[in-house]
Amino acid sequence: MFDTVLALDISGTPNRWISYQSAATLYVTGKVAWDLGEANRVLLGGCNRRGEQSSVSIKPIVAVAKSELMVKFAKEGQLTLSDRDNLMLFRRDRDTCAYCGQIFPRSKLTRDHIVARSRGGTNSWMNCVTACQACNQAKGAKRLEDFR
């Protein structure tokens, strides 16, 4: 039985080791998107009026669904990006341009909207990718089918 749990972000990137108590808090507050492995610990709680005891099964790997660093909910419920989220976007895409496939230093990377905002595209995690400056400029507001 281990005393720590590996916490991942929603995309599966390891974030840090946390205590099993912190993992229990994530479970009961609904912030675990998914988990892996056999139950590492089972914490028992109180009993309800019918005499049923509550419990929380903690697995050794948990993906945190609602990371304050990464995910912000817009009023319409979409996962949106702010200007400060480029670092997380680049990390998600492993510093790789989505168009030419090359790895670049972060200073040479930009955010590209797959469907351009001028064409109704959103500023969301699902519509944005990492692009090198040259590819982003070459794509501009073109549709993917029209690019290259």
PDB file of C-alpha atoms in Angstrom:
ATOM      1  CA  MET A   1       0.000   0.000   0.000  1.00  0.00           C
ATOM      2  CA  PHE A   2       1.425   3.353  -1.092  1.00  0.00           C
ATOM      3  CA  ASP A   3       1.074   6.699   0.666  1.00  0.00           C
ATOM      4  CA  THR A   4       1.147   8.750  -2.537  1.00  0.00           C
ATOM      5  CA  VAL A   5      -0.931   8.947  -5.707  1.00  0.00           C
ATOM      6  CA  LEU A   6       0.253  10.159  -9.115  1.00  0.00           C
ATOM      7  CA  ALA A   7      -1.895  13.101 -10.241  1.00  0.00           C
ATOM      8  CA  LEU A   8      -2.164  13.698 -13.995  1.00  0.00           C
ATOM      9  CA  ASP A   9      -3.777  16.537 -15.877  1.00  0.00           C
ATOM     10  CA  ILE A  10      -6.809  15.758 -18.019  1.00  0.00           C
ATOM     11  CA  SER A  11      -4.641  14.945 -21.053  1.00  0.00           C
ATOM     12  CA  GLY A  12      -2.634  12.350 -19.091  1.00  0.00           C
ATOM     13  CA  THR A  13       0.511  14.390 -18.469  1.00  0.00           C
ATOM     14  CA  PRO A  14       1.965  13.683 -15.002  1.00  0.00           C
ATOM     15  CA  ASN A  15       1.627  16.686 -12.733  1.00  0.00           C
ATOM     16  CA  ARG A  16       2.862  15.699  -9.261  1.00  0.00           C
ATOM     17  CA  TRP A  17       2.676  13.151  -6.461  1.00  0.00           C
ATOM     18  CA  ILE A  18      -0.096  13.848  -3.943  1.00  0.00           C
ATOM     19  CA  SER A  19      -1.087  12.249  -0.644  1.00  0.00           C
ATOM     20  CA  TYR A  20      -3.894   9.708  -0.607  1.00  0.00           C
ATOM     21  CA  GLN A  21      -5.825  12.181   1.586  1.00  0.00           C
ATOM     22  CA  SER A  22      -5.586  14.819  -1.171  1.00  0.00           C
ATOM     23  CA  ALA A  23      -6.684  12.202  -3.707  1.00  0.00           C
ATOM     24  CA  ALA A  24      -9.712  11.399  -1.534  1.00  0.00           C
ATOM     25  CA  THR A  25     -10.657  15.077  -1.608  1.00  0.00           C
ATOM     26  CA  LEU A  26     -10.432  15.059  -5.410  1.00  0.00           C
ATOM     27  CA  TYR A  27     -12.706  12.010  -5.585  1.00  0.00           C
ATOM     28  CA  VAL A  28     -15.398  13.362  -3.270  1.00  0.00           C
ATOM     29  CA  THR A  29     -15.436  16.801  -4.917  1.00  0.00           C
ATOM     30  CA  GLY A  30     -15.904  15.260  -8.370  1.00  0.00           C
ATOM     31  CA  LYS A  31     -12.567  16.409  -9.755  1.00  0.00           C
ATOM     32  CA  VAL A  32     -11.283  12.976 -10.846  1.00  0.00           C
ATOM     33  CA  ALA A  33     -11.940  12.530 -14.572  1.00  0.00           C
ATOM     34  CA  TRP A  34     -10.547   9.005 -14.685  1.00  0.00           C
ATOM     35  CA  ASP A  35      -8.238   6.750 -12.715  1.00  0.00           C
ATOM     36  CA  LEU A  36      -6.032   3.713 -13.267  1.00  0.00           C
ATOM     37  CA  GLY A  37      -4.899   0.665 -11.346  1.00  0.00           C
ATOM     38  CA  GLU A  38      -6.258  -1.448  -8.546  1.00  0.00           C
ATOM     39  CA  ALA A  39      -7.716   0.312  -5.529  1.00  0.00           C
ATOM     40  CA  ASN A  40      -4.714   1.328  -3.435  1.00  0.00           C
ATOM     41  CA  ARG A  41      -6.659   2.385  -0.364  1.00  0.00           C
ATOM     42  CA  VAL A  42     -10.254   2.331   0.751  1.00  0.00           C
ATOM     43  CA  LEU A  43     -11.238   5.064   3.175  1.00  0.00           C
ATOM     44  CA  LEU A  44     -14.349   4.479   5.258  1.00  0.00           C
ATOM     45  CA  GLY A  45     -16.701   7.246   6.321  1.00  0.00           C
ATOM     46  CA  GLY A  46     -19.802   7.528   8.422  1.00  0.00           C
ATOM     47  CA  CYS A  47     -23.067   5.642   8.191  1.00  0.00           C
ATOM     48  CA  ASN A  48     -26.345   6.945   6.816  1.00  0.00           C
ATOM     49  CA  ARG A  49     -29.794   6.391   8.352  1.00  0.00           C
ATOM     50  CA  ARG A  50     -30.058   2.966   6.741  1.00  0.00           C
ATOM     51  CA  GLY A  51     -26.762   1.900   8.289  1.00  0.00           C
ATOM     52  CA  GLU A  52     -24.822   2.004   4.998  1.00  0.00           C
ATOM     53  CA  GLN A  53     -21.232   3.118   5.428  1.00  0.00           C
ATOM     54  CA  SER A  54     -19.715   5.492   2.891  1.00  0.00           C
ATOM     55  CA  SER A  55     -16.359   4.685   1.352  1.00  0.00           C
ATOM     56  CA  VAL A  56     -13.888   6.084  -1.153  1.00  0.00           C
ATOM     57  CA  SER A  57     -11.662   3.757  -3.194  1.00  0.00           C
ATOM     58  CA  ILE A  58      -8.423   5.463  -4.183  1.00  0.00           C
ATOM     59  CA  LYS A  59      -6.456   4.229  -7.161  1.00  0.00           C
ATOM     60  CA  PRO A  60      -2.710   4.868  -7.620  1.00  0.00           C
ATOM     61  CA  ILE A  61      -3.151   7.143 -10.674  1.00  0.00           C
ATOM     62  CA  VAL A  62      -5.798   9.871 -11.011  1.00  0.00           C
ATOM     63  CA  ALA A  63      -6.451  12.415 -13.760  1.00  0.00           C
ATOM     64  CA  VAL A  64      -7.661  15.721 -12.381  1.00  0.00           C
ATOM     65  CA  ALA A  65     -10.630  16.971 -14.378  1.00  0.00           C
ATOM     66  CA  LYS A  66     -10.773  20.571 -13.238  1.00  0.00           C
ATOM     67  CA  SER A  67      -7.257  21.923 -12.974  1.00  0.00           C
ATOM     68  CA  GLU A  68      -7.225  25.578 -11.985  1.00  0.00           C
ATOM     69  CA  LEU A  69      -4.087  26.036 -14.064  1.00  0.00           C
ATOM     70  CA  MET A  70      -5.503  24.656 -17.275  1.00  0.00           C
ATOM     71  CA  VAL A  71      -9.257  24.667 -17.605  1.00  0.00           C
ATOM     72  CA  LYS A  72     -11.623  27.602 -17.370  1.00  0.00           C
ATOM     73  CA  PHE A  73     -15.322  27.293 -18.114  1.00  0.00           C
ATOM     74  CA  ALA A  74     -16.952  29.943 -20.244  1.00  0.00           C
ATOM     75  CA  LYS A  75     -20.562  30.915 -19.633  1.00  0.00           C
ATOM     76  CA  GLU A  76     -21.692  28.568 -22.406  1.00  0.00           C
ATOM     77  CA  GLY A  77     -19.742  25.693 -20.836  1.00  0.00           C
ATOM     78  CA  GLN A  78     -16.923  25.467 -23.396  1.00  0.00           C
ATOM     79  CA  LEU A  79     -13.367  24.907 -22.311  1.00  0.00           C
ATOM     80  CA  THR A  80     -11.724  28.172 -23.246  1.00  0.00           C
ATOM     81  CA  LEU A  81      -8.161  29.397 -23.402  1.00  0.00           C
ATOM     82  CA  SER A  82      -6.871  32.683 -22.128  1.00  0.00           C
ATOM     83  CA  ASP A  83      -3.716  34.387 -23.342  1.00  0.00           C
ATOM     84  CA  ARG A  84      -1.872  32.896 -20.361  1.00  0.00           C
ATOM     85  CA  ASP A  85      -2.713  29.328 -21.458  1.00  0.00           C
ATOM     86  CA  ASN A  86      -0.274  29.166 -24.391  1.00  0.00           C
ATOM     87  CA  LEU A  87       2.334  27.461 -22.206  1.00  0.00           C
ATOM     88  CA  MET A  88      -0.166  24.719 -21.321  1.00  0.00           C
ATOM     89  CA  LEU A  89      -1.177  24.391 -24.984  1.00  0.00           C
ATOM     90  CA  PHE A  90       2.470  24.035 -26.062  1.00  0.00           C
ATOM     91  CA  ARG A  91       3.031  21.477 -23.301  1.00  0.00           C
ATOM     92  CA  ARG A  92      -0.081  19.531 -24.358  1.00  0.00           C
ATOM     93  CA  ASP A  93       1.201  19.422 -27.956  1.00  0.00           C
ATOM     94  CA  ARG A  94       4.774  18.644 -26.826  1.00  0.00           C
ATOM     95  CA  ASP A  95       6.209  21.793 -28.481  1.00  0.00           C
ATOM     96  CA  THR A  96       5.407  20.285 -31.891  1.00  0.00           C
ATOM     97  CA  CYS A  97       3.924  22.219 -34.796  1.00  0.00           C
ATOM     98  CA  ALA A  98       0.648  20.584 -35.820  1.00  0.00           C
ATOM     99  CA  TYR A  99       1.302  21.373 -39.485  1.00  0.00           C
ATOM    100  CA  CYS A 100       4.964  20.629 -40.229  1.00  0.00           C
ATOM    101  CA  GLY A 101       5.525  18.207 -37.338  1.00  0.00           C
ATOM    102  CA  GLN A 102       8.787  19.782 -36.184  1.00  0.00           C
ATOM    103  CA  ILE A 103       9.665  20.478 -32.551  1.00  0.00           C
ATOM    104  CA  PHE A 104      10.500  24.114 -31.764  1.00  0.00           C
ATOM    105  CA  PRO A 105      11.648  26.117 -28.756  1.00  0.00           C
ATOM    106  CA  ARG A 106       8.632  27.744 -27.107  1.00  0.00           C
ATOM    107  CA  SER A 107       9.784  31.201 -28.162  1.00  0.00           C
ATOM    108  CA  LYS A 108       9.149  30.149 -31.799  1.00  0.00           C
ATOM    109  CA  LEU A 109       5.657  28.709 -31.202  1.00  0.00           C
ATOM    110  CA  THR A 110       2.225  30.280 -31.604  1.00  0.00           C
ATOM    111  CA  ARG A 111      -1.387  29.304 -31.039  1.00  0.00           C
ATOM    112  CA  ASP A 112      -3.367  28.533 -34.178  1.00  0.00           C
ATOM    113  CA  HIS A 113      -7.133  28.205 -34.429  1.00  0.00           C
ATOM    114  CA  ILE A 114      -7.989  25.199 -36.599  1.00  0.00           C
ATOM    115  CA  VAL A 115     -11.193  26.937 -37.655  1.00  0.00           C
ATOM    116  CA  ALA A 116     -10.199  30.597 -37.765  1.00  0.00           C
ATOM    117  CA  ARG A 117     -12.029  32.922 -35.424  1.00  0.00           C
ATOM    118  CA  SER A 118     -12.978  35.028 -38.461  1.00  0.00           C
ATOM    119  CA  ARG A 119     -14.819  31.928 -39.742  1.00  0.00           C
ATOM    120  CA  GLY A 120     -16.654  31.358 -36.458  1.00  0.00           C
ATOM    121  CA  GLY A 121     -14.032  29.210 -34.715  1.00  0.00           C
ATOM    122  CA  THR A 122     -13.834  29.303 -30.943  1.00  0.00           C
ATOM    123  CA  ASN A 123     -10.911  30.033 -28.663  1.00  0.00           C
ATOM    124  CA  SER A 124     -11.195  26.564 -27.093  1.00  0.00           C
ATOM    125  CA  TRP A 125      -8.877  23.680 -26.299  1.00  0.00           C
ATOM    126  CA  MET A 126     -10.518  21.611 -29.048  1.00  0.00           C
ATOM    127  CA  ASN A 127     -10.064  24.270 -31.735  1.00  0.00           C
ATOM    128  CA  CYS A 128      -6.501  25.378 -30.925  1.00  0.00           C
ATOM    129  CA  VAL A 129      -3.191  23.745 -31.745  1.00  0.00           C
ATOM    130  CA  THR A 130       0.470  24.613 -31.464  1.00  0.00           C
ATOM    131  CA  ALA A 131       2.018  25.940 -34.670  1.00  0.00           C
ATOM    132  CA  CYS A 132       5.387  27.326 -35.613  1.00  0.00           C
ATOM    133  CA  GLN A 133       5.376  30.966 -36.677  1.00  0.00           C
ATOM    134  CA  ALA A 134       5.930  30.138 -40.357  1.00  0.00           C
ATOM    135  CA  CYS A 135       3.090  27.606 -40.591  1.00  0.00           C
ATOM    136  CA  ASN A 136       0.700  29.793 -38.628  1.00  0.00           C
ATOM    137  CA  GLN A 137       1.370  32.726 -40.921  1.00  0.00           C
ATOM    138  CA  ALA A 138       1.058  30.557 -44.046  1.00  0.00           C
ATOM    139  CA  LYS A 139      -2.253  29.039 -42.887  1.00  0.00           C
ATOM    140  CA  GLY A 140      -3.790  32.336 -41.810  1.00  0.00           C
ATOM    141  CA  ALA A 141      -7.588  32.093 -41.906  1.00  0.00           C
ATOM    142  CA  LYS A 142      -7.637  29.290 -44.504  1.00  0.00           C
ATOM    143  CA  ARG A 143      -9.590  26.099 -43.913  1.00  0.00           C
ATOM    144  CA  LEU A 144      -7.472  23.003 -43.359  1.00  0.00           C
ATOM    145  CA  GLU A 145      -8.602  21.634 -46.714  1.00  0.00           C
ATOM    146  CA  ASP A 146      -7.262  24.764 -48.424  1.00  0.00           C
ATOM    147  CA  PHE A 147      -3.939  24.879 -46.577  1.00  0.00           C
ATOM    148  CA  ARG A 148      -0.939  23.379 -48.417  1.00  0.00           C
TER     149      ARG A 148
END
